[in-house]
Amino acid sequence: MASITFREVEGSSLKYWLLFGGLGLFVLFGALAWNHMHHYGHVVTGMDNQIVWGLPHVFAVFLIVAASGALNVASIASVFNKPMYKPLAPLSAILSLALMLGGLLVLVLDLGRSDRLIVAMTHFNFKSMFTWNVFLYSGFFGLVGVYLWTMLDRNVKTYSKAAGTAAFIWRLVLTTGTGSLFGFLIARELYGTAMLAPMFIIMSFAYGLAIYLMVLAAAYAWTGRTLGDAVMMRLKTLLVVFVAAVLYFVVVHHMTNLYFTKYHAVEAFILRDGGMFTTLFWVGQIVIGCVAPLVILLSGLGKQRMWIMIACALVVLGGVAQMYVTIIGAQAYPLDMFPGLIEKSSFFDGEVHSYTPSVPELFLGLGGVAIALLVTVFAIKVLRLLPASLDDATVAKLEH
Amino acid sequence: MKRILALGAVVLTTAALAWAGADAPPKAGGAPKPAITKAVKGEQCVEDTDYMRRNHMKVLDHHRDQAVIEGIRTKKHSLKECINCHASETTGSVAAAKDDFCVSCHSYAAVKIDCFDCHSTKPQGSAAMHPLNAETAHYKHKLAAQATSRVSAEEMAGVAQ
Amino acid sequence: MNELKPMSEDVPASHERRRFIGAAAATAAGLAIAPGVILVEVAHGRSEDQAASSAVRWGMLVDATKCATGCNDCVTACSTENGWTPVGESAHPKQAPQWIRKLELQDPLTQMETNLPMMCQHCAEPPCVDVCPTGASFKRADGIVLVNRHTCIGCRYCMMACPYKARSLVHESLNDTQKADVPRGIGCVESCTFCVQKVDRGDGNTACAEACTAAGHNALLFGDMNDPESEISRRLRELPTKQVRADLNLNLGVRYHGI
């Protein structure tokens, strides 16, 4: 097998520092947003006693799901022994760690008592999916960290496959846990189904890969390194499969619900009458997130790198729309305590709840994205994560 | 060898600092000393004053877990009773002004109090400007005799250790 | 950190216990060594150093046929007793906590209207307790579902899990307006406590039920559902009652008649 040279990016250009500074600025905005929310309480957010999880959770869950998916490329290399993916693995691991960090920060900084994070680390209720996720997330950092070490240090290289397999199994369990945060809720019609766990796993594959592709292409374009079409076309095909699978799961989920009369009202809300949520579902999640990328990638456009990037960006946008519909749309529909009866109260029972995200929430969420990218940008400068070249000839040698 | 030297240096420095810390008198003219007002009600706290200065947080934590989780609501170590006795006569509270009982020491020791985000700082049934409710009114005569005492530096140094 | 002792070890069986408390009460009254402790009803009073017991299960019977349209007395009484701002006076109504609210129901086909108060149903199998990551949401031995604000981190997962929309987050600082008996604060989740401070004092009743009785409606009855002799147990034996969302099989502490 031909050897691949990994090299740090130099990271001394003005462009690098501008990128670094720009991301740093958004991290700072995120910190200020948290400070504002923490000081005044959740009264300064758009969240209330009806919509209890808002935009920060959309960002946090999206980032956590994408984190687990970003590890895909590394898993294919070491678990499924595809040598072509080997040079792509270190970036995949660091990106997944960075996205996980960003997502978790947003999640914990949105807590009503974020100053009491230590309580969440010392008091556990093992019947809670949240508690399980605390362990799944910490374990993820540990395992992917070790996995990355086996990739970077020649002395422990022999353990790479074992570590990679462990990390792969762990992240499948982890995304099952994230999906089950919602799957294990009995109160709301759109949750409380085992469908959510596998659906979140397949979504993580798609979102993680889309982000990975964009970061990879940007890193190679901005550092002037060669990224051959062989790599792009292979990953593009993989993305097609994942996006199609997401679409399949979404269709099955809603078709199942449509068969049960008791879910008709809530399905009508999401699919037909929900105003913004309906628009976000059809235009955001389905058209932008699934149909358009599939059309681009499967048609002749998919041969052009620009269009592959556009498709990736659409998958990410569609993913955020999907999280918005899944998390906020499900809460916007009122709880049905007395099926068949019209409910009315001072506590907004029986009415569709509206939600307008506030500026601090938006910046807290963007801060999480920024910190994930900042960590990645910094890591490729100080660690040998990126192959010096991924031109077609080098990659072809790996295959044989 | 280098490592052993470095380790030795660290140990010596730590020991020296510890020794210096033990003997050095607390700096005069530092942070203002806490004002410790004697409780309006009662002669003596439920435990020794020295014990309470060092351990009130443990006592309160133990009581709060019993009270909240099991419903054991004994009066002796309850925060409510602390407040009933120690609320200041001017503000009617243990934590409204900087000289009030809890705040005065906690700001000196720079320890954040987490109690009063949730707990009322005033005795039951009292309004801000009426420190004495019906239950405590008969202690009024004692108020005149009591002056606010500044706790000695030695005492505070003892607590800090 | 703090382990719960199994109740069965400390607490004798129900009637033995009652006899014991009766004797203790007599002694206490005779010697007058426990000022402030009033045992209103011997069966439900317990001395202040005694833990809540699983021999008791507090519950409430709501008779929706007696609940008056437009009457809000239970809600007002709750807000006064527990110190939460009524939604009408709040600057942020959508973010204002509501421990109890009046629910108006109408059958769209028959036009039949029903009124009832809705609050924490004090489930025997509470979903909020299941999902709470830190164990802050918990069920006391006597069936009262509470939030331990010392370990609540404000994640609001319990609010997502509750089928009754019983819980609220305190969205802003309360600026020391809390009642001495009812701690509550910013960033923590809260809900109806069955007036646990009154129960522990030995009142044997909640503020809402007292207000309903005072208004002459008698739609709310609070008591020990484990005691076959209690009034609530007698009424529950006679009246047909339902649990809200009985399909979830949560075994609720609040039972409704006339829904």
CSV table of N, CA, C and O in Angstrom, one decimal, chain C residues 36-42 44-46 58 195-205:
chain,number,residue,atom,x,y,z
C,36,GLY,N,-46.7,24.6,68.6
C,36,GLY,CA,-46.7,24.8,67.2
C,36,GLY,C,-47.1,23.6,66.3
C,36,GLY,O,-47.5,23.7,65.2
C,37,VAL,N,-47.1,22.4,66.9
C,37,VAL,CA,-47.5,21.2,66.2
C,37,VAL,C,-48.9,21.0,66.5
C,37,VAL,O,-49.3,20.7,67.7
C,38,ILE,N,-49.8,21.1,65.5
C,38,ILE,CA,-51.2,20.9,65.8
C,38,ILE,C,-51.6,19.6,65.0
C,38,ILE,O,-51.5,19.6,63.8
C,39,LEU,N,-52.1,18.7,65.7
C,39,LEU,CA,-52.5,17.5,65.0
C,39,LEU,C,-54.0,17.6,64.8
C,39,LEU,O,-54.8,17.2,65.6
C,40,VAL,N,-54.4,18.1,63.6
C,40,VAL,CA,-55.8,18.4,63.3
C,40,VAL,C,-56.5,17.0,63.3
C,40,VAL,O,-57.5,16.8,63.9
C,41,GLU,N,-55.9,16.2,62.5
C,41,GLU,CA,-56.6,14.9,62.3
C,41,GLU,C,-55.6,13.8,62.6
C,41,GLU,O,-54.6,13.7,62.0
C,42,VAL,N,-55.8,13.1,63.6
C,42,VAL,CA,-54.8,12.2,64.2
C,42,VAL,C,-54.3,11.2,63.1
C,42,VAL,O,-53.1,11.0,62.9
C,44,HIS,N,-53.8,11.7,60.0
C,44,HIS,CA,-52.9,12.2,59.0
C,44,HIS,C,-51.8,13.1,59.5
C,44,HIS,O,-50.9,13.4,58.8
C,45,GLY,N,-51.9,13.4,60.7
C,45,GLY,CA,-50.8,14.2,61.3
C,45,GLY,C,-49.7,13.3,61.6
C,45,GLY,O,-49.8,12.1,61.8
C,46,ARG,N,-48.5,13.8,61.5
C,46,ARG,CA,-47.3,13.1,61.9
C,46,ARG,C,-46.4,14.0,62.5
C,46,ARG,O,-46.4,15.2,62.2
C,58,TRP,N,-51.6,10.5,49.3
C,58,TRP,CA,-52.5,11.7,49.2
C,58,TRP,C,-53.1,11.7,47.8
C,58,TRP,O,-52.5,11.4,46.8
C,195,CYS,N,-49.8,21.2,48.2
C,195,CYS,CA,-49.5,22.1,49.4
C,195,CYS,C,-48.8,21.3,50.4
C,195,CYS,O,-49.2,21.2,51.6
C,196,VAL,N,-47.6,20.8,50.0
C,196,VAL,CA,-46.9,19.9,50.9
C,196,VAL,C,-46.5,20.5,52.2
C,196,VAL,O,-46.4,19.9,53.2
C,197,GLN,N,-46.4,21.9,52.2
C,197,GLN,CA,-46.0,22.6,53.4
C,197,GLN,C,-47.2,22.5,54.4
C,197,GLN,O,-47.0,22.4,55.6
C,198,LYS,N,-48.4,22.5,53.9
C,198,LYS,CA,-49.6,22.4,54.7
C,198,LYS,C,-49.8,20.9,55.2
C,198,LYS,O,-50.1,20.7,56.3
C,199,VAL,N,-49.6,20.0,54.3
C,199,VAL,CA,-49.7,18.6,54.6
C,199,VAL,C,-48.7,18.2,55.7
C,199,VAL,O,-49.1,17.6,56.7
C,200,ASP,N,-47.5,18.7,55.6
C,200,ASP,CA,-46.5,18.4,56.7
C,200,ASP,C,-46.8,19.1,58.0
C,200,ASP,O,-46.3,18.7,59.0
C,201,ARG,N,-47.5,20.2,57.9
C,201,ARG,CA,-47.9,20.9,59.1
C,201,ARG,C,-49.1,20.2,59.8
C,201,ARG,O,-49.4,20.5,60.9
C,202,GLY,N,-49.7,19.3,59.0
C,202,GLY,CA,-50.8,18.5,59.6
C,202,GLY,C,-52.2,19.1,59.3
C,202,GLY,O,-53.2,18.7,59.9
C,203,ASP,N,-52.2,20.0,58.3
C,203,ASP,CA,-53.5,20.6,57.9
C,203,ASP,C,-54.4,19.6,57.3
C,203,ASP,O,-55.6,19.7,57.4
C,204,GLY,N,-53.8,18.6,56.6
C,204,GLY,CA,-54.6,17.6,56.0
C,204,GLY,C,-55.5,18.1,54.9
C,204,GLY,O,-56.5,17.5,54.5
C,205,ASN,N,-55.2,19.3,54.3
C,205,ASN,CA,-56.0,19.8,53.2
C,205,ASN,C,-55.1,20.7,52.4
C,205,ASN,O,-54.1,21.2,52.8
